[in-house]
Coordinates of N, CA and C in Angstrom, one line a residue:
X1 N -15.7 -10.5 19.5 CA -14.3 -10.5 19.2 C -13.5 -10.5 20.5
X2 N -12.4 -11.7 20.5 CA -12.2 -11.7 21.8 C -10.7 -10.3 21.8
X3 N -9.8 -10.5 22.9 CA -8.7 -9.5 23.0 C -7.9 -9.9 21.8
X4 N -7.3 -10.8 21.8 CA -6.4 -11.7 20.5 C -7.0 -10.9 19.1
X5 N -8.3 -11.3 18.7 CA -8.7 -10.7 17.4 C -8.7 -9.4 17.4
X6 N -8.9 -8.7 18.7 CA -8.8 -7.3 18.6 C -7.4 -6.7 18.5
X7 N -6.2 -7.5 18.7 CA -5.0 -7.1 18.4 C -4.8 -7.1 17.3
X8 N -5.0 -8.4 16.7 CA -4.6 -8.6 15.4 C -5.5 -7.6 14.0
X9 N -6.3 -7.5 14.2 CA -6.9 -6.6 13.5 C -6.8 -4.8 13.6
X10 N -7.0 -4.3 14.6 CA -6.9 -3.1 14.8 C -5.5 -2.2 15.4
X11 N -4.5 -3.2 15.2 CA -3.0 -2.5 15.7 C -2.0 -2.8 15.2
X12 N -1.2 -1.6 14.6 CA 0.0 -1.9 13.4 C 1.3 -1.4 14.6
X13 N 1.9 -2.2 15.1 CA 3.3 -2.8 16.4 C 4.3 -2.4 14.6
X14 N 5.2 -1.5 15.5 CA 6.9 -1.0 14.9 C 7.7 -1.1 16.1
X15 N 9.0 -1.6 15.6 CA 10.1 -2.1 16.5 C 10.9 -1.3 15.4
X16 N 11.7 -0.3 16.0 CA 13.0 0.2 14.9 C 12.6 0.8 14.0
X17 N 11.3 1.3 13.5 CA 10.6 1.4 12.6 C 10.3 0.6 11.2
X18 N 9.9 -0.6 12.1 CA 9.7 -1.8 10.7 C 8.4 -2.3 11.3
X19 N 7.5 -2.2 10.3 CA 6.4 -2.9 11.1 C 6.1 -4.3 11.1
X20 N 5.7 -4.7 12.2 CA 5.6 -6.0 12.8 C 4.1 -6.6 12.3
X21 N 4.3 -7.6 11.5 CA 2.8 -8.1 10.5 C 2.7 -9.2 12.3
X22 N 1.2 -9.1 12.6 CA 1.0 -10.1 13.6 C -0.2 -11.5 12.8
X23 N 0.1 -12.5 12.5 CA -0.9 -13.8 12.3 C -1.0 -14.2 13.3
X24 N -2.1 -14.9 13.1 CA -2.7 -16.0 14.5 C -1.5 -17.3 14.2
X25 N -1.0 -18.4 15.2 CA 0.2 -19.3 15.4 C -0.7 -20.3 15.2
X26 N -0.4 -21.3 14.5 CA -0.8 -22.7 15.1 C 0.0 -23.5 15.1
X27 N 0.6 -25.0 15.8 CA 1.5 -25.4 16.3 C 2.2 -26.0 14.4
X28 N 1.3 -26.3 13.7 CA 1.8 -27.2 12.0 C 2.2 -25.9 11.8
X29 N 2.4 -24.3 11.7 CA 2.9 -23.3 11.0 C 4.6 -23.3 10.7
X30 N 4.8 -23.8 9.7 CA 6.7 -23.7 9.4 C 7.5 -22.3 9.4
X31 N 7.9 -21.8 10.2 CA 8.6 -20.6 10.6 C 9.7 -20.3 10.1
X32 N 9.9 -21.3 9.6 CA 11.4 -21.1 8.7 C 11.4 -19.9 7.6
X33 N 12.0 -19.0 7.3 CA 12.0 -18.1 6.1 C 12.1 -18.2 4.9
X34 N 12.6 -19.4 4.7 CA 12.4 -20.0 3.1 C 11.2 -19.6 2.7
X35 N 10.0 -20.3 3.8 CA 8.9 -20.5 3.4 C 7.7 -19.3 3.2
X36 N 8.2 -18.0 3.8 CA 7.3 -16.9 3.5 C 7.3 -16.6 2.1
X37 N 6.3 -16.4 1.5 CA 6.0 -16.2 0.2 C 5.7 -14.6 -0.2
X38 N 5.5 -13.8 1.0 CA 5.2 -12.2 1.0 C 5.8 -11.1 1.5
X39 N 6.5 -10.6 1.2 CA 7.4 -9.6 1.9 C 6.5 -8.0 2.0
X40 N 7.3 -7.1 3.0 CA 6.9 -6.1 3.1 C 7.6 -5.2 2.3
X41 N 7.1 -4.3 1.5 CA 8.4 -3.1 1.1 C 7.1 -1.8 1.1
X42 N 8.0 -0.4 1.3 CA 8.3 0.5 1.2 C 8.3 1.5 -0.5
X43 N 6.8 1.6 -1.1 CA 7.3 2.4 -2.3 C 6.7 3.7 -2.3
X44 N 7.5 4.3 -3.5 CA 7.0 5.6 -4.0 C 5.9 6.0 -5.4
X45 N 5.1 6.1 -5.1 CA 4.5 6.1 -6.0 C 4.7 7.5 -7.0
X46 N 5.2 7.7 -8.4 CA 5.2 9.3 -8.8 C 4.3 9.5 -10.5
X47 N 4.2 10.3 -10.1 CA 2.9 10.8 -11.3 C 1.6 10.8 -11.1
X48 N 1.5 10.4 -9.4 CA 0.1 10.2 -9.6 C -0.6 11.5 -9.9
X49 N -1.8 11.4 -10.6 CA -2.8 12.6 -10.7 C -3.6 13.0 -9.4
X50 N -4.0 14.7 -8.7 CA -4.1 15.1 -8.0 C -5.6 14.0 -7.9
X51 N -6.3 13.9 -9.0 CA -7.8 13.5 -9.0 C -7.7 12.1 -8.1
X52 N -6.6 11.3 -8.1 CA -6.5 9.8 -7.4 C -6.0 10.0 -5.8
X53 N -6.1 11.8 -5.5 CA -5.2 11.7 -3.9 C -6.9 11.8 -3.0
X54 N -6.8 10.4 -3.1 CA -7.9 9.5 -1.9 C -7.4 9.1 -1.1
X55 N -7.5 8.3 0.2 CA -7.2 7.1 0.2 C -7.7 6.1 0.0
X56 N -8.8 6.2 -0.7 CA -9.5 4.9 -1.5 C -8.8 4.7 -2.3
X57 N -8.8 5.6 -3.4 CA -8.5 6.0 -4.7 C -6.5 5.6 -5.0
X58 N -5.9 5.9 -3.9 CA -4.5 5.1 -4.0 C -4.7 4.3 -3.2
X59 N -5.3 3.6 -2.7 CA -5.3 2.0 -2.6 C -5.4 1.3 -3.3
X60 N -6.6 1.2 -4.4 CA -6.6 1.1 -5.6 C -5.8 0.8 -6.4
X61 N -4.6 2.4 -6.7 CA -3.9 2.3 -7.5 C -2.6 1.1 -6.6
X62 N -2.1 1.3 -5.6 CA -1.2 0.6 -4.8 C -1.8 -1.2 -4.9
X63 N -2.6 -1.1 -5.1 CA -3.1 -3.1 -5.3 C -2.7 -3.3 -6.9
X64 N -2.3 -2.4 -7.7 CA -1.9 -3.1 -8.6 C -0.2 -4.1 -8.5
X65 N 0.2 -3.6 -7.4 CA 1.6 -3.9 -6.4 C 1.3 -4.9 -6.1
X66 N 0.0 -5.5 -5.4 CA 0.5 -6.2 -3.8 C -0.6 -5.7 -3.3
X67 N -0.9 -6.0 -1.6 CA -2.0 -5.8 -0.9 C -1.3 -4.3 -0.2
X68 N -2.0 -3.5 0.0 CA -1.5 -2.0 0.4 C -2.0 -2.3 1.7
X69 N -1.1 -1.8 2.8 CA -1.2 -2.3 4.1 C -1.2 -0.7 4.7
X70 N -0.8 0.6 4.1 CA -0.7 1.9 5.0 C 0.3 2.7 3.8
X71 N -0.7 3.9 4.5 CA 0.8 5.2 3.5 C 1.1 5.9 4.7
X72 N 2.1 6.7 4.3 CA 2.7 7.4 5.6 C 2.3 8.0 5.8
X73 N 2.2 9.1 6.6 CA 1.3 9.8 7.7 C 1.2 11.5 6.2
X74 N 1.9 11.9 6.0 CA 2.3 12.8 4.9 C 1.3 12.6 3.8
X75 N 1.3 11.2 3.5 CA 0.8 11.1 2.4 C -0.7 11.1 2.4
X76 N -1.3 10.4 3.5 CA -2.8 10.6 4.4 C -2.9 11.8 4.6
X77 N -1.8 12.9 4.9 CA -2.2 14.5 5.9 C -2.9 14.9 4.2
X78 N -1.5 14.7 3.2 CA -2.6 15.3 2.0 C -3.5 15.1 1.2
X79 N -4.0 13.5 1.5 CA -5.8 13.3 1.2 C -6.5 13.9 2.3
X80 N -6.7 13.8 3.4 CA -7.8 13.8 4.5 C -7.9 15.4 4.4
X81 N -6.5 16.3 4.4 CA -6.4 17.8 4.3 C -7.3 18.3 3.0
X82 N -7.1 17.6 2.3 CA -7.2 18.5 0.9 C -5.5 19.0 0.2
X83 N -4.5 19.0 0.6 CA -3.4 19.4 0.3 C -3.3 19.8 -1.4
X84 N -4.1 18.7 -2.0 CA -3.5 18.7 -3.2 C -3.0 17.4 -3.4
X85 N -1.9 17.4 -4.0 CA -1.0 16.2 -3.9 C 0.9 16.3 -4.0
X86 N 1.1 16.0 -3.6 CA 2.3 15.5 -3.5 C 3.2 15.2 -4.6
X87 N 4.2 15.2 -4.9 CA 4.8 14.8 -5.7 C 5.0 13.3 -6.1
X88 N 5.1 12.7 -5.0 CA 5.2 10.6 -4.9 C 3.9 10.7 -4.1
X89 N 3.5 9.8 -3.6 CA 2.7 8.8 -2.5 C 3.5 7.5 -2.6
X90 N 3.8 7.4 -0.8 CA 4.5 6.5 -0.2 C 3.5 5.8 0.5
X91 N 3.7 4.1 0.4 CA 2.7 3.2 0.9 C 4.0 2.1 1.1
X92 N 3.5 1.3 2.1 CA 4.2 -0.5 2.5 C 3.1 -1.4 1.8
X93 N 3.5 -1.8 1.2 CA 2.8 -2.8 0.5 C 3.2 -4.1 0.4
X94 N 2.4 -5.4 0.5 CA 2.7 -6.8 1.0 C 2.8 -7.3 -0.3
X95 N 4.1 -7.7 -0.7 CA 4.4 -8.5 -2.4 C 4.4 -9.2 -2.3
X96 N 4.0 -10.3 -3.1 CA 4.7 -11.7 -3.3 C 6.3 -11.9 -3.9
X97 N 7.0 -12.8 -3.1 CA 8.2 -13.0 -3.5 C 8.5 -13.7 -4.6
X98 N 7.7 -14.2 -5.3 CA 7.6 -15.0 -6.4 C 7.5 -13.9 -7.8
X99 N 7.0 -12.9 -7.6 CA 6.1 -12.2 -8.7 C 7.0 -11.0 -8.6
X100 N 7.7 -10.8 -10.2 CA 8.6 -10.1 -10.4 C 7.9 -8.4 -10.1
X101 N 8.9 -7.9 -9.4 CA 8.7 -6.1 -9.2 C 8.4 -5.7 -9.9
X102 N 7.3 -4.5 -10.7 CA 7.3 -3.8 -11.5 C 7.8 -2.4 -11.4
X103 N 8.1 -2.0 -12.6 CA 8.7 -0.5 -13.0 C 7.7 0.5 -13.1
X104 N 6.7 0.2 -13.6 CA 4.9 1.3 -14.2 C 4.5 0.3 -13.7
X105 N 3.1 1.4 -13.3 CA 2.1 0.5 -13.7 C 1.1 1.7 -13.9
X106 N 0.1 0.9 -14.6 CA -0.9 1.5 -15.7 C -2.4 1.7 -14.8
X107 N -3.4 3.1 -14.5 CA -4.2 3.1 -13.7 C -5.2 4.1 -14.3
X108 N -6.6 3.5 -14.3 CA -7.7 4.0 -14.5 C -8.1 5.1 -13.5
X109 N -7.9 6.9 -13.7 CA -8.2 8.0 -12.8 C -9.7 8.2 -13.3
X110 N -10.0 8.5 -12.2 CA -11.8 9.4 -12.7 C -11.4 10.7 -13.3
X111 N -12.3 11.4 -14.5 CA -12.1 12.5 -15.2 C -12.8 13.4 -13.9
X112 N -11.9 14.5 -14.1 CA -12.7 15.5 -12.9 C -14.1 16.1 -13.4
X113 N -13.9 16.4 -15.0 CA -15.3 16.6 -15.9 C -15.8 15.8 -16.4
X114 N -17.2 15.8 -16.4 CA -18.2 14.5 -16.8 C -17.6 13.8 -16.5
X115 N -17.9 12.1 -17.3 CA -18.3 11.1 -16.7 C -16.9 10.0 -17.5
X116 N -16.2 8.9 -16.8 CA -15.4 8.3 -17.4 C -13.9 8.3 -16.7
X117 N -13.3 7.1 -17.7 CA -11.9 7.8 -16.6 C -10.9 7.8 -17.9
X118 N -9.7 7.9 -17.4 CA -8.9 8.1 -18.2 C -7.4 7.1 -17.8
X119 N -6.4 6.7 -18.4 CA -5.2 5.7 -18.2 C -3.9 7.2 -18.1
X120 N -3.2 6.2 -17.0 CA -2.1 7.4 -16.6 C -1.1 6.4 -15.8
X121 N 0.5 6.5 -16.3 CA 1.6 5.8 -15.9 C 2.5 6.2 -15.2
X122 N 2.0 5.3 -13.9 CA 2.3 6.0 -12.6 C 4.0 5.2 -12.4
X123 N 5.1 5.8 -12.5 CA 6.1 5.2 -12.2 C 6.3 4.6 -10.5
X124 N 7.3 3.6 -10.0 CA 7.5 3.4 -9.0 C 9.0 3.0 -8.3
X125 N 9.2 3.7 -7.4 CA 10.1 3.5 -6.7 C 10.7 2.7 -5.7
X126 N 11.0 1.8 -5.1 CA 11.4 0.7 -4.5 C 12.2 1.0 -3.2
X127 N 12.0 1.2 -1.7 CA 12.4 1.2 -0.7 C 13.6 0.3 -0.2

């Protein structure tokens, strides 16, 4: 992997506090803004169940969005801690501009007893 791929992969660049998505350029790439099809936003995720505060486990639920690109540092302190959970989980997640926002969405939690999961409607909030 040369320096280039090691940027672009392993380092998330904020200017103002907006994060800066970095792609590789090639000279045919049309830069105009019309043409981006993916935007970045900022949601809240609320209701989730304490049993989904992973960060596996809300990535998961956050791809029902869009591509989950990061949760805030808060929301990581209380998976990695043990905290419990939180009342929301906040993530940036990459939408399509085409594909209408949703209000719920609907997500399979693991049961904490035996074996199976269960359906739970996690509302969301929009940055």
């Amino acid at each position: 992997m040369d320096g280039l791929d090691a940027i672009l992969k392993n380092v998330s660049w904020f200017i103002r506090n907006n994060l800066l998505i970095q792609k590789k350029w090639n000279p045919v790439v049309n830069l105009l803004k019309e043409d981006v099809g993916n935007d970045l936003i900022w949601v809240k995720l609320h209701g989730v169940p304490v049993t989904a505060f992973s960060e596996d486990n809300l990535s998961v639920v956050a791809t029902k969005l869009g591509t989950p690109l990061m949760f805030d540092s808060y929301t990581l302190d209380t998976c990695m801690l043990s905290w419990g959970s939180s009342s929301y989980v906040r993530a940036m997640i990459e939408v399509r501009t085409d594909v209408e926002l949703k209000d719920t969405i609907m997500a399979a939690i693991p049961k904490l007893i035996g074996e199976g999961f269960y359906t739970c409607t996690i509302s969301v909030e929009y940055e």
